PDB file of C-alpha atoms in Angstrom:
ATOM      1  CA  MET A   1      53.210  16.311 -40.254  1.00 58.00           C
ATOM      2  CA  LYS A   2      54.453  18.985 -39.345  1.00 61.00           C
ATOM      3  CA  LYS A   3      52.399  21.353 -41.665  1.00 60.00           C
ATOM      4  CA  PHE A   4      49.189  19.016 -40.490  1.00 55.00           C
ATOM      5  CA  THR A   5      49.558  19.819 -36.606  1.00 59.00           C
ATOM      6  CA  LYS A   6      49.913  24.009 -37.916  1.00 65.00           C
ATOM      7  CA  LEU A   7      47.066  24.326 -39.657  1.00 60.00           C
ATOM      8  CA  LEU A   8      45.083  22.090 -36.694  1.00 58.00           C
ATOM      9  CA  LEU A   9      45.746  23.885 -33.894  1.00 61.00           C
ATOM     10  CA  PRO A  10      45.320  27.329 -34.614  1.00 63.00           C
ATOM     11  CA  LEU A  11      41.366  25.603 -35.710  1.00 58.00           C
ATOM     12  CA  LEU A  12      40.820  24.000 -33.304  1.00 57.00           C
ATOM     13  CA  ILE A  13      41.811  27.326 -31.202  1.00 64.00           C
ATOM     14  CA  LEU A  14      39.527  28.845 -33.093  1.00 57.00           C
ATOM     15  CA  SER A  15      36.793  26.122 -32.753  1.00 57.00           C
ATOM     16  CA  LEU A  16      37.286  26.696 -28.846  1.00 55.00           C
ATOM     17  CA  LEU A  17      37.217  30.619 -28.963  1.00 57.00           C
ATOM     18  CA  HIS A  18      33.975  30.478 -31.525  1.00 58.00           C
ATOM     19  CA  GLY A  19      32.035  27.748 -28.517  1.00 54.00           C
ATOM     20  CA  THR A  20      32.092  24.838 -31.574  1.00 50.00           C
ATOM     21  CA  ALA A  21      34.278  22.921 -30.116  1.00 47.00           C
ATOM     22  CA  LEU A  22      32.537  22.540 -26.392  1.00 47.00           C
ATOM     23  CA  ALA A  23      28.589  23.246 -28.422  1.00 48.00           C
ATOM     24  CA  ALA A  24      28.885  19.337 -29.508  1.00 50.00           C
ATOM     25  CA  ILE A  25      30.191  17.178 -26.859  1.00 49.00           C
ATOM     26  CA  PRO A  26      26.769  16.971 -24.245  1.00 46.00           C
ATOM     27  CA  ARG A  27      27.329  18.168 -20.682  1.00 46.00           C
ATOM     28  CA  TRP A  28      26.342  16.060 -17.435  1.00 45.00           C
ATOM     29  CA  PRO A  29      23.065  16.396 -17.159  1.00 47.00           C
ATOM     30  CA  GLU A  30      21.585  17.948 -20.643  1.00 46.00           C
ATOM     31  CA  PRO A  31      20.706  14.949 -22.276  1.00 46.00           C
ATOM     32  CA  ALA A  32      23.487  13.818 -25.299  1.00 46.00           C
ATOM     33  CA  TRP A  33      22.040  14.760 -28.558  1.00 45.00           C
ATOM     34  CA  PHE A  34      20.173  11.432 -29.738  1.00 46.00           C
ATOM     35  CA  ALA A  35      17.915  12.036 -26.923  1.00 45.00           C
ATOM     36  CA  LEU A  36      16.496  15.128 -27.325  1.00 46.00           C
ATOM     37  CA  ARG A  37      14.869  13.998 -31.050  1.00 50.00           C
ATOM     38  CA  GLN A  38      13.489  11.279 -29.877  1.00 47.00           C
ATOM     39  CA  GLN A  39       9.722  11.346 -29.124  1.00 48.00           C
ATOM     40  CA  GLN A  40       9.578  11.168 -25.348  1.00 43.00           C
ATOM     41  CA  PRO A  41       6.642   9.121 -23.287  1.00 46.00           C
ATOM     42  CA  THR A  42       4.086  10.888 -21.578  1.00 45.00           C
ATOM     43  CA  PRO A  43       3.464   9.321 -18.297  1.00 42.00           C
ATOM     44  CA  PRO A  44       0.384   8.158 -17.602  1.00 46.00           C
ATOM     45  CA  PRO A  45      -1.887  10.758 -15.732  1.00 45.00           C
ATOM     46  CA  VAL A  46      -2.084   9.848 -11.863  1.00 37.00           C
ATOM     47  CA  ALA A  47      -5.180   8.830  -9.924  1.00 39.00           C
ATOM     48  CA  PRO A  48      -6.421  10.593  -7.606  1.00 39.00           C
ATOM     49  CA  PRO A  49      -6.187   9.583  -3.963  1.00 40.00           C
ATOM     50  CA  GLN A  50      -9.014   7.793  -3.131  1.00 45.00           C
ATOM     51  CA  THR A  51      -9.975   8.798  -0.251  1.00 45.00           C
ATOM     52  CA  ALA A  52     -13.399   7.224   0.643  1.00 55.00           C
ATOM     53  CA  THR A  53     -14.070   3.802   0.915  1.00 71.00           C
ATOM     54  CA  THR A  54     -17.711   2.950   0.454  1.00 91.00           C
ATOM     55  CA  LEU A  55     -18.180  -0.432   2.629  1.00 95.00           C
ATOM     56  CA  THR A  56     -21.018  -3.073   2.515  1.00 96.00           C
ATOM     57  CA  ALA A  57     -23.832  -2.968   4.788  1.00 96.00           C
ATOM     58  CA  ALA A  58     -21.830  -5.789   5.882  1.00 97.00           C
ATOM     59  CA  GLU A  59     -18.619  -4.203   6.373  1.00 97.00           C
ATOM     60  CA  GLN A  60     -20.499  -0.496   8.393  1.00 97.00           C
ATOM     61  CA  HIS A  61     -21.924  -2.466  10.904  1.00 97.00           C
ATOM     62  CA  ILE A  62     -18.937  -4.015  12.183  1.00 97.00           C
ATOM     63  CA  PHE A  63     -17.914  -0.924  11.853  1.00 97.00           C
ATOM     64  CA  ALA A  64     -19.685   0.902  14.000  1.00 97.00           C
ATOM     65  CA  ALA A  65     -20.138  -1.839  15.911  1.00 97.00           C
ATOM     66  CA  ILE A  66     -16.502  -2.072  16.410  1.00 97.00           C
ATOM     67  CA  ASN A  67     -16.392   2.052  17.039  1.00 97.00           C
ATOM     68  CA  ALA A  68     -19.147   1.706  19.850  1.00 97.00           C
ATOM     69  CA  GLU A  69     -17.480  -1.304  21.727  1.00 97.00           C
ATOM     70  CA  ARG A  70     -14.191   0.690  22.201  1.00 97.00           C
ATOM     71  CA  THR A  71     -15.545   4.723  22.691  1.00 97.00           C
ATOM     72  CA  SER A  72     -17.479   3.324  25.849  1.00 97.00           C
ATOM     73  CA  ARG A  73     -14.113   2.365  26.760  1.00 97.00           C
ATOM     74  CA  GLY A  74     -13.066   5.066  26.587  1.00 96.00           C
ATOM     75  CA  LEU A  75     -10.719   4.614  23.262  1.00 97.00           C
ATOM     76  CA  ALA A  76     -10.028   6.268  20.365  1.00 96.00           C
ATOM     77  CA  PRO A  77     -12.284   5.113  17.848  1.00 97.00           C
ATOM     78  CA  LEU A  78     -10.730   3.278  14.624  1.00 97.00           C
ATOM     79  CA  VAL A  79      -9.828   5.095  11.502  1.00 96.00           C
ATOM     80  CA  LEU A  80     -11.036   3.106   7.849  1.00 96.00           C
ATOM     81  CA  ASP A  81      -8.169   2.577   6.063  1.00 96.00           C
ATOM     82  CA  PRO A  82      -9.103   2.094   2.479  1.00 97.00           C
ATOM     83  CA  ALA A  83      -5.503  -0.003   1.646  1.00 96.00           C
ATOM     84  CA  LEU A  84      -7.063  -2.576   4.761  1.00 97.00           C
ATOM     85  CA  VAL A  85     -10.030  -2.744   3.508  1.00 97.00           C
ATOM     86  CA  GLU A  86      -8.496  -4.383   0.059  1.00 96.00           C
ATOM     87  CA  LEU A  87      -6.522  -6.728   2.385  1.00 96.00           C
ATOM     88  CA  ALA A  88      -9.831  -7.527   4.307  1.00 97.00           C
ATOM     89  CA  ARG A  89     -12.018  -7.940   1.283  1.00 97.00           C
ATOM     90  CA  LYS A  90      -9.402 -10.544  -0.275  1.00 97.00           C
ATOM     91  CA  LYS A  91      -8.111 -12.988   2.496  1.00 97.00           C
ATOM     92  CA  SER A  92     -11.719 -13.513   2.931  1.00 97.00           C
ATOM     93  CA  GLN A  93     -12.128 -13.658  -0.215  1.00 97.00           C
ATOM     94  CA  ASP A  94      -8.659 -16.315  -0.218  1.00 95.00           C
ATOM     95  CA  MET A  95     -10.562 -18.519   2.489  1.00 96.00           C
ATOM     96  CA  VAL A  96     -13.685 -18.512   0.817  1.00 97.00           C
ATOM     97  CA  ASP A  97     -11.734 -19.767  -2.333  1.00 96.00           C
ATOM     98  CA  ASN A  98      -9.361 -21.838  -0.257  1.00 94.00           C
ATOM     99  CA  GLY A  99     -11.838 -23.231   1.562  1.00 94.00           C
ATOM    100  CA  TYR A 100      -9.859 -22.271   5.409  1.00 94.00           C
ATOM    101  CA  VAL A 101     -10.779 -20.371   8.278  1.00 95.00           C
ATOM    102  CA  GLY A 102      -6.871 -19.092   9.247  1.00 94.00           C
ATOM    103  CA  HIS A 103      -4.528 -16.609  10.193  1.00 94.00           C
ATOM    104  CA  GLN A 104      -2.166 -18.594   7.691  1.00 93.00           C
ATOM    105  CA  SER A 105      -3.411 -17.903   4.342  1.00 93.00           C
ATOM    106  CA  PRO A 106      -1.861 -20.295   1.399  1.00 92.00           C
ATOM    107  CA  VAL A 107      -1.425 -17.998  -0.678  1.00 92.00           C
ATOM    108  CA  TYR A 108      -0.413 -14.680   0.505  1.00 92.00           C
ATOM    109  CA  GLY A 109       1.269 -15.728   4.054  1.00 94.00           C
ATOM    110  CA  SER A 110       0.393 -14.391   7.323  1.00 94.00           C
ATOM    111  CA  PRO A 111      -1.933 -10.748   7.382  1.00 95.00           C
ATOM    112  CA  PHE A 112       2.229  -9.327   8.605  1.00 95.00           C
ATOM    113  CA  GLU A 113       3.416 -10.600   5.032  1.00 95.00           C
ATOM    114  CA  MET A 114       0.034  -9.582   3.648  1.00 95.00           C
ATOM    115  CA  MET A 115       0.612  -6.027   4.299  1.00 95.00           C
ATOM    116  CA  ARG A 116       3.939  -6.192   4.061  1.00 94.00           C
ATOM    117  CA  ALA A 117       4.096  -7.119   0.205  1.00 94.00           C
ATOM    118  CA  ALA A 118       1.027  -4.049  -1.044  1.00 94.00           C
ATOM    119  CA  GLY A 119       3.567  -1.347   1.063  1.00 94.00           C
ATOM    120  CA  ILE A 120       1.515  -1.011   3.952  1.00 94.00           C
ATOM    121  CA  ARG A 121       3.856   0.867   6.852  1.00 93.00           C
ATOM    122  CA  TYR A 122       2.709   0.438  10.572  1.00 93.00           C
ATOM    123  CA  ASN A 123       4.789  -0.157  13.867  1.00 94.00           C
ATOM    124  CA  PHE A 124       1.241  -2.593  14.943  1.00 94.00           C
ATOM    125  CA  ALA A 125      -0.987  -4.990  12.963  1.00 96.00           C
ATOM    126  CA  GLY A 126      -2.751  -7.244  14.130  1.00 96.00           C
ATOM    127  CA  GLU A 127      -5.670  -9.435  12.071  1.00 97.00           C
ATOM    128  CA  ASN A 128      -9.825 -10.944  13.308  1.00 97.00           C
ATOM    129  CA  ILE A 129     -11.009 -13.208  11.594  1.00 97.00           C
ATOM    130  CA  ALA A 130     -14.633 -14.431  11.976  1.00 97.00           C
ATOM    131  CA  ARG A 131     -17.058 -17.163   9.376  1.00 97.00           C
ATOM    132  CA  THR A 132     -20.467 -16.902  11.122  1.00 97.00           C
ATOM    133  CA  THR A 133     -24.237 -16.228   9.677  1.00 97.00           C
ATOM    134  CA  THR A 134     -24.567 -12.870  10.316  1.00 97.00           C
ATOM    135  CA  PRO A 135     -22.808  -8.894  11.076  1.00 97.00           C
ATOM    136  CA  ALA A 136     -23.708  -8.899  14.607  1.00 97.00           C
ATOM    137  CA  ASN A 137     -23.261 -12.648  15.772  1.00 97.00           C
ATOM    138  CA  ALA A 138     -19.362 -11.302  14.373  1.00 97.00           C
ATOM    139  CA  VAL A 139     -19.370  -8.119  16.630  1.00 97.00           C
ATOM    140  CA  ARG A 140     -20.272 -11.297  20.301  1.00 97.00           C
ATOM    141  CA  LEU A 141     -18.346 -13.508  18.435  1.00 96.00           C
ATOM    142  CA  PHE A 142     -14.999 -11.805  18.911  1.00 97.00           C
ATOM    143  CA  MET A 143     -16.592  -9.773  21.631  1.00 97.00           C
ATOM    144  CA  ASN A 144     -16.945 -12.523  23.461  1.00 97.00           C
ATOM    145  CA  SER A 145     -13.701 -14.090  22.913  1.00 95.00           C
ATOM    146  CA  ASN A 146     -10.400 -12.947  24.594  1.00 96.00           C
ATOM    147  CA  PRO A 147      -7.752 -12.341  22.141  1.00 95.00           C
ATOM    148  CA  HIS A 148     -10.615 -11.339  19.555  1.00 96.00           C
ATOM    149  CA  ARG A 149     -12.312  -8.501  22.572  1.00 96.00           C
ATOM    150  CA  ASN A 150      -7.789  -7.774  23.477  1.00 96.00           C
ATOM    151  CA  THR A 151      -6.799  -6.964  19.673  1.00 95.00           C
ATOM    152  CA  LEU A 152     -10.234  -4.906  19.155  1.00 95.00           C
ATOM    153  CA  LEU A 153     -10.333  -3.299  22.119  1.00 96.00           C
ATOM    154  CA  ASN A 154      -6.057  -2.850  21.919  1.00 96.00           C
ATOM    155  CA  HIS A 155      -5.575   1.200  22.255  1.00 96.00           C
ATOM    156  CA  ARG A 156      -1.816   0.564  19.933  1.00 95.00           C
ATOM    157  CA  PHE A 157      -4.262   0.271  17.175  1.00 96.00           C
ATOM    158  CA  SER A 158      -5.714   3.191  14.756  1.00 96.00           C
ATOM    159  CA  ARG A 159      -6.504   2.557  11.861  1.00 97.00           C
ATOM    160  CA  THR A 160      -8.873  -0.325  10.500  1.00 97.00           C
ATOM    161  CA  GLY A 161     -10.321  -2.747   7.160  1.00 97.00           C
ATOM    162  CA  ILE A 162     -13.075  -4.555   7.598  1.00 98.00           C
ATOM    163  CA  GLY A 163     -13.746  -7.331   3.987  1.00 97.00           C
ATOM    164  CA  VAL A 164     -16.851  -9.327   4.307  1.00 98.00           C
ATOM    165  CA  VAL A 165     -17.736 -12.251   1.833  1.00 97.00           C
ATOM    166  CA  GLN A 166     -21.074 -13.775   1.864  1.00 97.00           C
ATOM    167  CA  VAL A 167     -21.797 -17.165   0.358  1.00 97.00           C
ATOM    168  CA  GLY A 168     -25.174 -18.516   1.274  1.00 96.00           C
ATOM    169  CA  ARG A 169     -25.538 -18.186   4.593  1.00 96.00           C
ATOM    170  CA  GLN A 170     -21.676 -17.923   5.641  1.00 97.00           C
ATOM    171  CA  ILE A 171     -20.175 -14.445   5.711  1.00 97.00           C
ATOM    172  CA  PHE A 172     -16.201 -14.580   6.249  1.00 97.00           C
ATOM    173  CA  VAL A 173     -15.135 -11.461   7.805  1.00 98.00           C
ATOM    174  CA  THR A 174     -11.515 -10.127   8.371  1.00 98.00           C
ATOM    175  CA  GLN A 175     -11.146  -6.999  10.338  1.00 97.00           C
ATOM    176  CA  MET A 176      -7.287  -5.750  10.001  1.00 97.00           C
ATOM    177  CA  PHE A 177      -5.641  -3.233  12.286  1.00 97.00           C
ATOM    178  CA  ILE A 178      -2.905  -1.073  12.156  1.00 97.00           C
ATOM    179  CA  GLY A 179      -1.029   1.550  14.623  1.00 95.00           C
ATOM    180  CA  PHE A 180       1.832   3.423  14.151  1.00 92.00           C
ATOM    181  CA  MET A 181       4.766   4.590  17.883  1.00 87.00           C
ATOM    182  CA  ARG A 182       3.254   8.089  19.071  1.00 73.00           C
TER     183      ARG A 182
END
């Protein structure tokens, strides 16, 4: 045993000086030797951020009319938010599919739960919904209802999304609003 230790000790010292023993031990953050030999998956390409949202003619009419109402009262116009447009369209389709007109969806819950589930951040949020026959009538209904008008003209809201789904002569309108602390 003594002979073995006498032989092993010089070999260990020699290998430490040469650096071979240290090179065999992976050091953090270097990957282990087997990770270096494995094919690393290439990440999928990242889609460019969506900057413009195409609104339908009905959605565009409501968006323009609401901003006209806001600016005529000295409020800043709302900015169209693509994520909110997508959610508003889903909500309108949900109302058609599930036969209701209301803020509480049997599928998505409240508009606030729906926004949170989609990862939309906000300090203030609101929603207007309507079932009517024309986009102009939807705006008229919103403006003639105190709660809807108060939502549309709320100075805390800065971004909106509008979704319109037509079924026969009826349209289902959802408009979502968000705002941030200043």
